[in-house]
Each structure stands twice: as structure tokens, then as C-alpha cells.
Coordinates of C-alpha atoms in Angstrom, one line a residue:
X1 CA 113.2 90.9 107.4
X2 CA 109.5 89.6 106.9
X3 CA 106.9 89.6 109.4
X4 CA 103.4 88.6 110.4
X5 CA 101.4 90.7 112.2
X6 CA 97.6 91.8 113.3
X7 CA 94.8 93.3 115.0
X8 CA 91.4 93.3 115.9
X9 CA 89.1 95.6 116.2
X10 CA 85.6 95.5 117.9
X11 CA 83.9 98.0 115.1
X12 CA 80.6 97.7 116.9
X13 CA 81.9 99.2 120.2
X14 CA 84.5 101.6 118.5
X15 CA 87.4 100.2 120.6
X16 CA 90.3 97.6 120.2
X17 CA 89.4 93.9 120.8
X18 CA 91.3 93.0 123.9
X19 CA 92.0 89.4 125.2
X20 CA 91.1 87.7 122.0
X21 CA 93.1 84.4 121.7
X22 CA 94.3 83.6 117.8
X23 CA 96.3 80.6 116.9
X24 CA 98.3 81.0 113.8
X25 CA 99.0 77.6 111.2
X26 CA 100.7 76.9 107.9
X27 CA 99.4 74.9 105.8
X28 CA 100.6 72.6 103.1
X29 CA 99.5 69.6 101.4
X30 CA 96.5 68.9 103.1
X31 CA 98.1 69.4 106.3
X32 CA 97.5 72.3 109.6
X33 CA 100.8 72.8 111.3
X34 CA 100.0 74.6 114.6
X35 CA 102.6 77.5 114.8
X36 CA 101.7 79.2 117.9
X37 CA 98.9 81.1 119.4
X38 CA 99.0 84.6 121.4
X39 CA 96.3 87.0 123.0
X40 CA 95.7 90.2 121.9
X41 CA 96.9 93.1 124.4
X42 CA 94.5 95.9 125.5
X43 CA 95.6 98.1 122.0
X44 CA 93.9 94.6 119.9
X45 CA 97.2 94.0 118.9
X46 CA 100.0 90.8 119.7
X47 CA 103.1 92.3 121.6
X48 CA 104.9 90.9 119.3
X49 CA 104.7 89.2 115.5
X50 CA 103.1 86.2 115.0
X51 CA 105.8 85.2 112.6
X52 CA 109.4 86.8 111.7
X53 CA 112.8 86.4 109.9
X54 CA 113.1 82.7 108.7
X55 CA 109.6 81.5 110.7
X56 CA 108.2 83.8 107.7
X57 CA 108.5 81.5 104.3
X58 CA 106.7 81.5 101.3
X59 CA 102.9 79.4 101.3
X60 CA 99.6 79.4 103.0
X61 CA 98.7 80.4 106.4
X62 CA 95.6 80.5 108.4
X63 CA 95.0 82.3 111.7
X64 CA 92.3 81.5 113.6
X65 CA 90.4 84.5 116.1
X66 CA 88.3 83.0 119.0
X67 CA 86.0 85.9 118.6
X68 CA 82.9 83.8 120.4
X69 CA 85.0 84.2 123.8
X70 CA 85.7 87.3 123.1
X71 CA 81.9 88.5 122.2
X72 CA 80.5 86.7 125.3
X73 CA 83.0 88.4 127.8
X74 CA 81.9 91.7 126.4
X75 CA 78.4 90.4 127.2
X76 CA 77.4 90.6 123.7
X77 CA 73.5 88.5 124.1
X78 CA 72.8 86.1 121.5
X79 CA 71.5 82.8 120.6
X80 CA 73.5 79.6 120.9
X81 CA 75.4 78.1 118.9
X82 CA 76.5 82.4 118.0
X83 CA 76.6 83.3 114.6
X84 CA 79.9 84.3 115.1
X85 CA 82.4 82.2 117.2
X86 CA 85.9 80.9 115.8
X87 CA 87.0 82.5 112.8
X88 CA 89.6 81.5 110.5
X89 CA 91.0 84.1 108.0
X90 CA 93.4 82.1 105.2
X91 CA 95.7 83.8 103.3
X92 CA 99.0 83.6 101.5
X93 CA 102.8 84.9 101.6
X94 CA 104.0 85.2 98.7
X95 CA 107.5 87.4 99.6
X96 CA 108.6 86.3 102.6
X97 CA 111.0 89.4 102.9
X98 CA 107.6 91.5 103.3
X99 CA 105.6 92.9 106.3
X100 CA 102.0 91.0 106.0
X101 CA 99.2 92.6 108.3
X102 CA 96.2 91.1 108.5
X103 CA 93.9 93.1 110.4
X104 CA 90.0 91.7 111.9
X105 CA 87.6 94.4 111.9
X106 CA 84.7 92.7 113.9
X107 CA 81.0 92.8 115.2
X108 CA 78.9 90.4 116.5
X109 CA 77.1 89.5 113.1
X110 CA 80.0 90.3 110.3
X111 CA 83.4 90.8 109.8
X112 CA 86.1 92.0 107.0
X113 CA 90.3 91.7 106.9
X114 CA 92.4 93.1 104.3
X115 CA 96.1 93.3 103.5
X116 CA 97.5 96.5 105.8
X117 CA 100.4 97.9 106.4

């Protein structure tokens, strides 16, 4: 059964990024269909996947970290409007029947994602 799943990390402090909200949409023709959203736990991770089983098909998705919230909380100082504030990482699923992680590895001024495991 295919899944959806993710994490953040806060690479700047070393530590998971905890209590970051991220909405997850599929998109087709044009269109945003909001899924869901979820808050990371205190490990950076969702207590349970974003997507599974037959929520999981083939096509292009977008999630969507509210990092600014996040960054401010942690009383990360910086000018307004931050450089970093709502990020949206799209992607696509091409086997449905696979586990897709897509991981946020973030700082106040840059981040990166990649495919895990």
C-alpha cells in the first residue's frame, strides 16, 4: 500500500522542526484540491501519513510548510516580510503502490527536499 509521508528538520539549530503546520493538495488541470493539513509532532514528523491506500493515486501534489510561523516562534529575528515564510514543495507520484517521503531540511535563509525513504 502507497503512502505519503514527511519531516522537517530545523538544520540551523540541529533539532526536528516541531509544531510546523503543512497543508497537503493535489493538483490537476489547473486546479488546488485542499487534501488536508496536519502539524508536525515534537520528532518534525506527522503522526500519521499525509496520504495512504487509495487517497494515494497517480499525479501532482503540492505540500505547503508554514515555516514563517514556525521561524518566528523559535525567535529567529529578521526583517519583514521574512525571506522565508510559506513554502510550497511540488512533486509528483508516479506509482501509487510506493512509499513517497518528502523530507524539508530548513534554516531561516534556505532550504532543500529530496525523495527519502
Amino acid at each position: 500500500m502507497g503512502r505519503l509521508t514527511t519531516h522537517v528538520l530545523d538544520t540551523a539549530k540541529g533539532q526536528p522542526g516541531q509544531g510546523i503546520t503543512i497543508e497537503i493538495f493535489r493538483l490537476a488541470g489547473g486546479h488546488r484540491e485542499h487534501l488536508g493539513s496536519t502539524v508536525t509532532n515534537s520528532d518534525g514528523r506527522c503522526d500519521t501519513p499525509l496520504l495512504e491506500g487509495e487517497a494515494l493515486t497517480p499525479g501532482e501534489y503540492e505540500l505547503v510548510f508554514h515555516a514563517g510561523d514556525y521561524l518566528r516562534r523559535q525567535g529567529v529575528e529578521a526583517a519583514e516580510p521574512r525571506f522565508l515564510d510559506v513554502i510550497p514543495l511540488r512533486f509528483g507520484v508516479a506509482d501509487a503502490s510506493q512509499h513517497y517521503h518528502v523530507p524539508l531540511l530548513l534554516s531561516p535563509y534556505g532550504y532543500s527536499t529530496y525523495r527519502g525513504s
